[in-house]
Amino acid sequence: MTILAQLIQSLADSLSALGLPRRDIKLSPPNNPDFGDFATNVALTLAKDAGTPPIQIANDIKDNLDIPTSFIEEVTVTPPGFLNFKIAPAYYYQILSQILTDKYFGRGSSGKGKKANVEFVSANPTGPLTVGHGRNAVLGDTVSNILEWNGYEVTREYYFNDAGRQMRILGESVEARYFEILKKDSAFPEDGYQGSYIKDIAQTILKEKGESLRTSDPIFKEQAEKTIFADIKKSLINLGIHFDQFTNEKTFYENGDIDRFLEELNAKNLIYEKEGATWFRATALGKDQDRVYIKSSGEPTYRVPDTAYHRDKINRGFDLIIDVFGSDHTDAYPDVLLALEALGEKTDNIRVLIYQFVTLLRSGEKVKMSTRKANFVTMDDLVDEVGADVVRYFFIMRGMNTHLNFDLDLAADQSEKNPVFYLQYAHARICNIIKHGKAVGISTNSEYNPTLLDNPAEIRLLKKLEQFPSVVENILQTLEPQAIATYLHDTANFFHKFYAECRVITDDTDLTNARIALVSATRIILANGLGLLGISSPEKM
RNA sequence: GCCCCGGUAGCUCAGCUGGAUAGAGCAACGGACUUCUAAUCCGUAGGCCACAGGUUCGAAUCCUGUCCGGGGUACCA
């Protein structure tokens, strides 16, 4: 039981002893450290119903409080009615040894024995991964890391479609370039993919298959898909991302899932024909409008295989299913869930993460991105220019709900001042201290007396380290990994301040050992946190 | 029209499950390297948290409305 849980329990006991209704008791660190380490507002929330001034209630609670542990040093009441708790340094000292003996400090067990599926990227192989996909990729991979850290067995999955309209046009685009090279007449498709990579693929086909290919040869699409997918996988590896499974939507046509799914909906009278198309009767389930399932051309819309795919994921028995989508899917996924529910599937373990689009700025101007028009900045370009660590940090340090402005000039320029270096530098600095210590005969395994760490900068850093488990645990609920970036920045900041104020390796052996313990623990937290973000922890910079 | 996101320092953004004095980085200005790494630290300056109402002991945070920006509302995905 954590110290917080103990405190909440004894507060609850105090409330019932006073005959006050039990409330959700929240303890949080106040902004102003003068008020202590934790504060609660229970008295304020109870005051109105009790008809008693909050400050009086707070005092009553305090007087009835059976302090659960010696770690609580002081309880105070401050206007307008907060109860504040000061935690003894001994508590934080003991955290230090926890970190040093358990290098997985902060690892939760709530996902133990559970399986999770995270579907992300899922870009069709029509072109290279762009910066827009990068946000998706980094978000999905980081969330996966956090789940794993909490004990989940995670399947990272990439879902794609090589049978639809996009891919057909891709094949036609390659074909047109092929004949163009041969100086034969060929109309470039109206919505064709204009990128130079299409010409490269056509060149490759020409080299390998000769000049005699005919119109509509399947090789055009096949070669394009193969080449582009290989590039995509390489780009992902450049970002440190690997997938456990690639699932093709074609599977669900071939194995009959889609037919079955449509039949079942039909049996429930949720499908009908109109104007040559097949419609899903979403209005019968409370939506504003019905949706087309099968176009009059005979092609299903994306909702159909998507729904079958999600049903497949449900059937595979995951405890948690996460989808990472761009904001253009905001309106689409509710239809998928709706259809699943109509078929009696449970969808409450599906979490959909919607991230807002990245706006690219170059020379202060917006770059309008379009894969089709080949007006894009690829992930590879970006990674080449600034490195994977910077790219990952840049994408994860902002909340997924924010419309991220990505200034390309700044990103390229920023290599010296990029915020990620601030974190890595703290780690490298610690490594260097430890290295220096070793050179003068200081071991990281020495006995140490933590009570020597009484400098405010030391205490502040310790308290920050103590927060790591709760930060990670909270992200498991919110699935908003930017909190790790914020936390690590604070931690690095407190370390740098400590560094400026306290010298670690000195003639004072006892103090040196204590400080070595502190910086070693800080290093572990930084490395673990950076690891969760998929960012390296360099030993020197 | 309707739906989803956002609007916080000059710029990019944290903070948003209501708390006490609203933060960081960059940009600006002024300091600190004979020391374990100055990719750092210290200091100054910078704000009607878009606007208007509401809820309450208390609002950047919750509700309503307005304005601005992005996305969706396609027989595109």
XYZ file of C-alpha atoms (C1' of nucleotides) in Angstrom:
618
model
C 0.000 0.000 0.000
C 1.434 3.325 -0.978
C 1.692 6.146 1.436
C -1.000 7.957 -0.502
C -3.428 5.090 -0.315
C -2.834 4.812 3.411
C -3.493 8.473 3.855
C -6.677 8.377 1.842
C -7.870 5.464 3.901
C -7.307 7.192 7.188
C -8.946 10.340 5.894
C -11.969 8.257 4.987
C -11.976 6.749 8.463
C -11.857 10.184 9.961
C -14.809 11.261 7.848
C -16.981 8.383 8.939
C -15.982 8.872 12.570
C -17.339 12.400 12.226
C -20.484 11.157 10.581
C -19.608 12.919 7.351
C -20.474 11.398 4.005
C -17.707 9.603 2.262
C -16.379 11.429 -0.767
C -13.834 10.696 -3.385
C -10.752 11.893 -1.647
C -8.117 13.362 -3.855
C -4.623 14.068 -2.696
C -2.352 16.080 -4.900
C 0.879 17.964 -4.532
C 0.149 21.675 -4.173
C 1.814 24.149 -6.472
C 3.302 25.948 -3.575
C 5.612 23.605 -1.654
C 5.100 25.694 1.486
C 1.802 23.894 1.885
C 3.488 20.532 2.123
C 3.792 17.542 -0.131
C 0.158 16.656 -0.518
C -3.093 18.478 0.000
C -6.735 17.576 -0.063
C -9.845 19.651 -0.484
C -12.334 17.242 1.139
C -13.312 19.731 3.791
C -14.153 22.295 1.130
C -16.346 19.909 -0.777
C -18.207 18.874 2.383
C -18.765 22.313 3.809
C -21.942 23.208 1.998
C -23.909 20.071 2.754
C -22.686 19.992 6.323
C -23.549 23.639 6.859
C -20.270 24.110 8.652
C -17.405 26.377 7.683
C -14.830 24.376 5.748
C -11.973 25.394 7.984
C -13.781 23.943 10.963
C -14.468 20.692 9.154
C -10.847 20.506 8.166
C -9.802 20.896 11.775
C -12.284 18.246 12.876
C -10.932 15.836 10.291
C -7.424 16.597 11.390
C -8.265 16.011 15.042
C -9.834 12.665 14.234
C -7.072 11.576 11.962
C -5.257 8.431 12.887
C -1.942 9.063 11.210
C -1.188 5.814 9.425
C 2.552 6.022 9.113
C 5.559 7.652 10.622
C 6.358 9.038 7.199
C 3.792 11.756 7.707
C 5.555 14.488 9.500
C 3.007 17.207 9.833
C -0.652 17.899 9.144
C -1.814 21.467 8.790
C -5.015 23.241 7.943
C -4.880 26.358 5.830
C -7.608 28.692 4.630
C -10.009 28.312 3.023
C -9.985 24.742 4.314
C -7.231 22.660 2.809
C -5.658 19.822 4.718
C -1.953 19.661 4.025
C 0.459 16.856 4.679
C 4.157 17.067 4.970
C 6.005 13.869 4.233
C 9.162 13.032 6.127
C 12.350 12.938 4.077
C 12.788 9.366 5.318
C 10.054 8.373 2.906
C 11.936 9.751 -0.054
C 15.205 8.285 1.141
C 13.620 4.885 1.129
C 12.381 5.469 -2.442
C 15.975 5.964 -3.432
C 16.931 2.459 -2.395
C 13.839 1.102 -4.132
C 14.967 2.608 -7.416
C 18.494 1.338 -7.014
C 17.495 -2.202 -6.172
C 14.720 -2.461 -8.756
C 15.799 -1.074 -12.063
C 12.205 -1.416 -13.250
C 11.000 0.948 -10.582
C 7.624 2.315 -11.559
C 6.678 -0.643 -13.626
C 3.008 -1.422 -13.081
C 1.445 -4.835 -12.993
C -2.071 -3.908 -14.001
C -1.582 -5.384 -17.466
C -0.041 -8.595 -16.276
C -1.460 -11.609 -18.068
C -3.417 -9.344 -20.421
C -3.101 -8.987 -24.137
C -3.377 -5.735 -26.018
C -3.513 -4.937 -29.694
C -2.380 -1.568 -30.954
C -3.191 -0.792 -34.537
C -1.330 2.151 -35.957
C 0.215 3.688 -39.045
C -1.952 1.499 -41.301
C -1.094 3.613 -44.323
C -1.828 2.021 -47.641
C 1.343 1.450 -49.652
C 0.719 4.198 -52.178
C 3.747 6.266 -51.292
C 6.447 6.891 -48.739
C 5.565 7.632 -45.137
C 5.172 11.321 -44.607
C 5.555 13.520 -41.612
C 1.837 13.136 -40.996
C 2.216 9.387 -40.627
C 5.094 10.024 -38.282
C 2.846 11.378 -35.587
C 0.697 8.293 -35.845
C 3.682 5.958 -35.780
C 5.326 7.551 -32.776
C 2.106 7.802 -30.832
C 1.176 4.179 -31.463
C 4.599 2.849 -30.656
C 4.907 4.893 -27.492
C 1.503 3.818 -26.245
C 2.553 0.247 -26.953
C 5.693 0.757 -24.900
C 3.673 2.060 -22.006
C 1.324 -0.893 -22.120
C 4.263 -3.269 -22.136
C 5.809 -1.426 -19.260
C 2.640 -2.132 -17.320
C 2.699 -5.803 -18.074
C 0.610 -6.105 -21.224
C 1.609 -8.421 -23.974
C 1.277 -6.091 -26.952
C 0.704 -6.900 -30.599
C 1.700 -4.001 -32.806
C -0.393 -4.295 -35.891
C -0.437 -2.613 -39.272
C -3.621 -2.892 -41.275
C -3.611 -2.169 -44.975
C -5.500 -2.627 -48.124
C -4.032 -3.641 -51.427
C -7.260 -4.213 -53.293
C -9.086 -0.920 -53.267
C -9.368 2.090 -55.415
C -6.217 3.791 -54.165
C -4.108 0.811 -55.063
C -5.712 0.433 -58.445
C -4.843 4.014 -59.283
C -1.344 3.400 -58.014
C -0.940 0.552 -60.494
C -2.350 2.685 -63.278
C 0.056 5.468 -62.421
C 3.040 3.151 -62.664
C 1.725 1.722 -65.881
C 1.336 5.174 -67.386
C 4.927 6.068 -66.460
C 6.139 2.819 -67.962
C 4.607 3.555 -71.312
C 5.681 7.134 -71.047
C 9.310 6.019 -70.783
C 8.755 3.889 -73.867
C 7.328 6.971 -75.584
C 4.044 5.222 -76.116
C 0.725 6.897 -75.702
C -0.776 6.495 -72.298
C -3.111 8.706 -70.384
C -1.925 9.431 -66.894
C -4.850 8.719 -64.567
C -6.739 11.781 -63.496
C -6.173 11.065 -59.812
C -2.807 9.432 -60.383
C 0.144 9.497 -58.028
C 2.573 12.042 -59.338
C 5.599 11.371 -57.179
C 8.947 10.653 -58.760
C 9.054 7.320 -56.923
C 6.409 6.123 -59.389
C 8.801 6.740 -62.252
C 11.531 4.887 -60.385
C 9.282 1.885 -60.010
C 8.409 2.026 -63.695
C 12.108 2.123 -64.518
C 12.729 -0.921 -62.367
C 9.948 -2.812 -64.086
C 11.339 -1.836 -67.445
C 14.764 -3.108 -66.459
C 13.510 -6.377 -65.046
C 10.638 -7.239 -67.340
C 11.605 -5.609 -70.604
C 9.596 -3.457 -72.956
C 6.894 -5.863 -73.948
C 4.459 -5.522 -71.048
C 0.870 -4.939 -72.023
C -1.747 -2.665 -70.632
C -3.224 -3.759 -67.305
C -0.463 -6.201 -66.528
C -0.790 -6.909 -62.773
C 2.947 -6.483 -62.402
C 2.543 -2.706 -62.267
C 0.548 -2.736 -59.097
C 2.376 -5.673 -57.582
C 5.786 -4.167 -58.104
C 4.617 -0.813 -56.824
C 3.189 -2.308 -53.672
C 6.248 -4.421 -53.029
C 8.663 -1.577 -53.513
C 6.701 0.942 -51.534
C 5.985 -1.408 -48.672
C 9.645 -2.239 -48.380
C 10.357 1.487 -48.159
C 7.700 1.990 -45.528
C 9.084 -0.783 -43.385
C 12.542 0.677 -43.702
C 11.270 4.098 -42.698
C 9.626 2.608 -39.649
C 12.783 0.811 -38.652
C 14.612 4.113 -38.998
C 12.242 5.377 -36.340
C 12.844 2.330 -34.162
C 9.433 0.843 -34.850
C 8.708 -2.741 -35.721
C 5.368 -4.409 -36.240
C 4.368 -7.849 -35.045
C 1.659 -8.294 -37.581
C 0.542 -6.945 -40.925
C -3.061 -7.591 -41.739
C -4.439 -7.175 -45.199
C -8.070 -6.314 -45.623
C -8.212 -8.800 -48.493
C -8.139 -11.529 -45.856
C -11.646 -10.695 -44.805
C -13.026 -10.977 -48.286
C -11.301 -14.273 -48.847
C -12.221 -15.939 -45.585
C -15.871 -14.970 -45.887
C -15.957 -12.715 -42.850
C -17.318 -9.832 -44.850
C -20.115 -11.848 -46.398
C -21.058 -13.241 -43.030
C -20.995 -9.824 -41.490
C -23.271 -8.396 -44.178
C -25.651 -11.326 -43.884
C -25.951 -10.912 -40.157
C -26.716 -7.236 -40.499
C -29.216 -8.072 -43.176
C -30.893 -10.579 -40.895
C -31.333 -7.762 -38.405
C -32.829 -5.593 -41.104
C -29.971 -3.135 -40.839
C -29.136 -3.241 -44.530
C -31.095 -2.097 -47.506
C -30.750 -1.297 -51.170
C -31.249 2.146 -52.576
C -30.215 3.757 -55.843
C -28.099 0.790 -56.762
C -26.091 0.901 -53.547
C -26.264 -1.055 -50.330
C -26.798 1.003 -47.207
C -26.234 0.485 -43.515
C -29.289 1.597 -41.572
C -27.402 3.636 -38.996
C -30.439 5.789 -38.347
C -32.162 2.787 -36.789
C -29.374 2.822 -34.218
C -29.605 6.483 -33.427
C -27.317 8.073 -35.968
C -28.144 11.075 -38.117
C -27.812 9.398 -41.429
C -27.426 6.044 -43.088
C -24.115 5.104 -44.628
C -23.233 3.500 -47.900
C -21.744 0.047 -47.469
C -21.481 -1.067 -51.064
C -21.224 1.485 -53.805
C -23.272 1.145 -56.954
C -19.993 0.228 -58.639
C -20.008 -2.914 -56.524
C -17.025 -1.835 -54.439
C -17.568 -1.859 -50.695
C -16.724 1.291 -48.787
C -13.915 1.179 -46.267
C -16.398 0.774 -43.398
C -17.201 -2.766 -44.398
C -13.772 -4.385 -44.223
C -12.875 -2.134 -41.300
C -15.758 -3.476 -39.319
C -14.967 -7.070 -40.211
C -11.386 -6.414 -39.238
C -12.343 -5.055 -35.857
C -14.575 -8.015 -35.270
C -11.617 -10.213 -36.022
C -9.540 -8.349 -33.477
C -12.282 -8.791 -30.898
C -12.418 -12.492 -31.666
C -8.713 -12.819 -31.205
C -9.343 -12.250 -27.522
C -7.492 -9.054 -26.707
C -8.205 -7.448 -23.369
C -7.524 -4.066 -24.855
C -7.754 -2.889 -28.441
C -6.319 0.474 -29.395
C -6.702 2.222 -32.733
C -4.595 5.198 -33.642
C -6.295 7.340 -36.261
C -5.885 10.772 -37.762
C -8.640 13.257 -37.209
C -10.050 12.465 -40.631
C -11.408 9.281 -39.062
C -13.322 11.103 -36.380
C -16.611 10.485 -38.059
C -15.799 7.045 -39.366
C -14.943 4.939 -36.364
C -18.261 5.472 -34.538
C -19.949 3.734 -37.460
C -17.624 0.801 -37.093
C -18.341 0.528 -33.392
C -22.040 0.952 -34.023
C -22.173 -1.954 -36.433
C -20.168 -4.123 -34.068
C -22.513 -3.381 -31.227
C -25.504 -4.110 -33.430
C -24.026 -7.557 -33.923
C -23.705 -8.024 -30.207
C -19.972 -7.481 -29.958
C -18.560 -5.819 -26.904
C -16.709 -2.664 -27.820
C -15.952 -1.184 -24.434
C -12.381 -2.434 -24.498
C -11.698 -0.561 -27.736
C -9.955 2.758 -27.289
C -9.674 5.023 -30.282
C -6.910 7.586 -30.187
C -7.495 10.454 -32.546
C -4.613 12.781 -33.193
C -4.931 16.112 -34.942
C -3.055 16.749 -38.117
C 0.408 18.117 -38.407
C 0.682 21.390 -40.227
C 4.020 21.750 -41.887
C 5.600 25.117 -42.148
C 8.427 25.903 -44.453
C 9.807 29.418 -44.570
C 6.819 30.458 -42.547
C 4.358 29.115 -45.098
C 2.045 26.175 -44.860
C 2.975 23.172 -46.924
C -0.137 21.497 -48.189
C 0.532 17.794 -48.070
C -0.816 15.334 -50.561
C 0.601 11.917 -51.302
C -1.178 11.876 -54.577
C 0.254 15.171 -55.746
C 3.642 14.224 -54.401
C 3.781 17.335 -52.346
C 5.055 15.949 -49.090
C 7.987 15.684 -46.768
C 8.911 12.119 -46.070
C 9.759 10.636 -42.712
C 13.071 9.514 -44.125
C 14.003 13.057 -45.118
C 13.140 14.248 -41.667
C 14.940 11.468 -39.834
C 17.998 11.936 -42.015
C 18.016 15.582 -41.225
C 17.445 15.649 -37.489
C 17.661 12.059 -36.274
C 15.112 9.628 -34.948
C 15.399 10.764 -31.330
C 14.511 14.323 -32.225
C 11.633 13.257 -34.443
C 10.182 10.980 -31.808
C 10.465 13.558 -29.094
C 9.019 16.294 -31.252
C 5.917 14.250 -31.968
C 5.364 12.930 -28.482
C 6.017 16.073 -26.500
C 2.738 17.541 -27.681
C -0.688 16.246 -26.854
C -2.413 14.359 -29.631
C -5.321 16.788 -29.523
C -3.257 19.747 -30.461
C -2.901 20.861 -34.035
C 0.819 20.549 -34.266
C 2.737 23.125 -36.201
C 5.935 21.623 -37.446
C 8.344 24.228 -38.672
C 10.740 22.389 -40.920
C 13.356 25.100 -40.942
C 13.284 25.253 -37.199
C 13.489 21.489 -36.830
C 16.494 21.354 -39.099
C 18.115 24.310 -37.400
C 17.332 23.300 -33.944
C 19.673 20.399 -33.616
C 21.827 22.274 -31.117
C 18.980 23.488 -28.956
C 16.407 20.819 -29.382
C 14.639 20.006 -26.137
C 15.389 16.322 -26.417
C 19.088 17.049 -25.985
C 18.297 18.611 -22.672
C 17.097 15.240 -21.408
C 19.833 13.251 -23.026
C 22.449 15.644 -21.761
C 21.296 15.100 -18.200
C 21.715 11.374 -18.706
C 25.118 11.759 -20.313
C 26.250 14.069 -17.553
C 25.352 11.504 -14.935
C 27.191 8.800 -16.823
C 30.202 11.006 -16.889
C 30.012 11.667 -13.161
C 29.828 7.954 -12.498
C 32.713 7.368 -14.835
C 34.729 10.038 -13.151
C 33.862 8.534 -9.788
C 35.095 5.143 -10.864
C 38.363 6.696 -11.965
C 38.945 7.945 -8.443
C 37.798 4.735 -6.827
C 34.156 5.511 -6.079
C 31.818 2.596 -6.604
C 28.126 2.892 -7.378
C 27.519 -0.035 -5.063
C 28.859 1.505 -1.901
C 26.844 1.783 1.247
C 25.403 5.256 1.493
C 23.680 7.341 4.076
C 20.720 8.997 2.338
C 20.076 11.430 5.172
C 23.110 13.351 4.001
C 21.017 14.441 1.033
C 19.502 17.433 2.725
C 20.203 20.185 0.245
C 16.904 21.578 -1.123
C 18.063 20.787 -4.650
C 18.626 17.188 -3.607
C 15.291 16.835 -1.866
C 13.473 18.362 -4.804
C 15.086 15.940 -7.221
C 14.277 12.992 -4.962
C 10.652 14.030 -4.762
C 10.511 14.250 -8.517
C 11.915 10.742 -8.866
C 9.258 9.488 -6.479
C 6.551 10.685 -8.872
C 7.610 8.497 -11.751
C 5.345 5.514 -10.986
C 2.259 7.657 -10.620
C 3.026 9.513 -13.850
C 3.248 6.269 -15.766
C 0.220 4.779 -14.098
C -1.799 7.829 -14.966
C -0.839 7.552 -18.627
C -2.165 4.028 -18.648
C -5.549 5.594 -18.017
C -5.324 8.685 -20.187
C -3.170 7.190 -22.950
C -1.578 10.604 -23.321
C 2.128 9.966 -23.395
C 3.177 13.593 -23.582
C 3.034 13.529 -19.792
C 6.228 11.478 -19.861
C 7.960 14.132 -21.911
C 6.839 16.794 -19.464
C 7.904 14.701 -16.503
C 11.317 13.928 -17.953
C 11.876 17.556 -18.711
C 11.160 18.450 -15.087
C 13.404 15.670 -13.879
C 16.264 16.738 -16.122
C 15.725 20.316 -15.027
C 15.942 19.417 -11.340
C 19.008 17.358 -12.038
C 20.747 20.192 -13.877
C 19.944 22.552 -11.039
C 21.273 20.022 -8.557
C 24.383 19.645 -10.658
C 24.971 23.364 -10.665
C 24.668 23.506 -6.918
C 26.078 20.253 -5.579
C 29.302 18.656 -6.549
C 29.041 14.891 -6.488
C 32.607 13.630 -6.341
C 34.415 15.293 -3.460
C 36.807 14.427 -0.665
C 33.855 13.806 1.602
C 33.419 10.090 0.997
C 30.091 9.737 2.786
C 28.506 12.616 0.959
C 29.990 11.400 -2.308
C 28.445 7.967 -1.868
C 25.061 9.443 -1.049
C 25.147 11.705 -4.076
C 26.331 8.910 -6.325
C 23.263 7.000 -5.195
C 21.048 9.962 -6.004
C 22.441 10.512 -9.481
C 22.422 6.777 -10.202
C 18.739 6.669 -9.360
C 18.133 9.734 -11.512
C 19.929 8.063 -14.379
C 17.717 4.996 -14.077
C 14.543 7.066 -14.154
C 15.746 9.119 -17.128
C 16.795 6.028 -19.046
C 13.522 4.258 -18.338
C 11.491 7.272 -19.308
C 13.445 7.874 -22.483
C 13.134 4.175 -23.243
C 9.361 4.446 -23.022
C 9.528 7.227 -25.580
C 11.781 5.134 -27.794
C 14.581 7.630 -27.395
C 18.174 6.667 -26.754
C 20.021 7.458 -23.538
C 23.543 8.383 -24.612
C 26.409 7.939 -22.181
C 28.217 10.883 -23.623
C 27.396 13.724 -25.927
C -26.324 23.691 -41.234
C -24.509 19.638 -38.040
C -20.301 16.829 -35.534
C -15.040 16.467 -33.579
C -10.410 19.132 -32.093
C -7.891 23.606 -30.933
C -7.518 29.190 -29.429
C -2.772 30.124 -22.710
C 3.958 35.056 -23.059
C 6.402 37.709 -29.554
C 6.654 32.087 -31.519
C 5.860 26.626 -30.430
C 3.270 24.472 -26.592
C 2.556 22.203 -21.160
C -1.132 22.633 -17.424
C -7.532 21.038 -18.396
C -10.995 14.184 -14.059
C -12.237 22.451 -10.661
C -8.050 24.462 -6.030
C -4.054 28.333 -3.095
C 0.743 33.149 -6.661
C -0.871 30.258 -14.587
C 4.405 27.283 -16.483
C 8.429 25.483 -20.039
C 11.323 25.847 -24.482
C 12.658 29.217 -28.302
C 13.318 34.470 -29.296
C 15.133 39.346 -26.175
C 18.227 41.447 -22.320
C 22.008 40.868 -18.120
C 25.213 37.512 -15.302
C 28.164 32.467 -14.158
C 33.279 27.951 -17.029
C 41.418 27.065 -13.236
C 35.824 22.467 -11.061
C 32.162 15.701 -12.306
C 30.520 18.072 -19.782
C 28.450 25.869 -20.289
C 24.082 20.993 -25.115
C 24.143 23.716 -18.332
C 22.870 27.190 -14.429
C 21.237 32.149 -12.242
C 18.611 36.727 -13.102
C 15.331 40.475 -15.981
C 11.371 41.238 -19.132
C 7.070 39.280 -21.226
C -0.371 37.278 -19.735
C -7.983 40.299 -19.480
C -5.620 31.774 -20.268
C -10.060 34.226 -27.772
C -14.786 36.842 -26.166
C -19.499 37.006 -23.278
C -22.492 34.805 -19.812
C -23.432 30.667 -16.239
C -22.394 26.788 -12.323
C -19.607 27.521 -6.879
C -16.509 28.837 -1.377
C -13.049 28.757 -5.846
C -12.872 28.359 -13.193
C -7.332 28.375 -17.907
C -9.887 23.766 -16.345
C -16.995 22.290 -16.135
C -21.807 24.263 -18.961
C -24.124 27.624 -22.785
C -23.486 31.098 -26.673
C -20.333 34.002 -30.124
C -15.845 34.707 -33.009
C -11.316 32.625 -35.349
C -8.374 28.224 -37.214
C -8.070 22.712 -38.513
C -10.719 18.157 -39.666
C -15.181 15.570 -40.844
C -20.184 15.560 -42.590
C -18.466 11.730 -50.174
C -21.177 5.823 -53.524
C -12.546 8.846 -50.956
C -9.719 6.284 -46.860
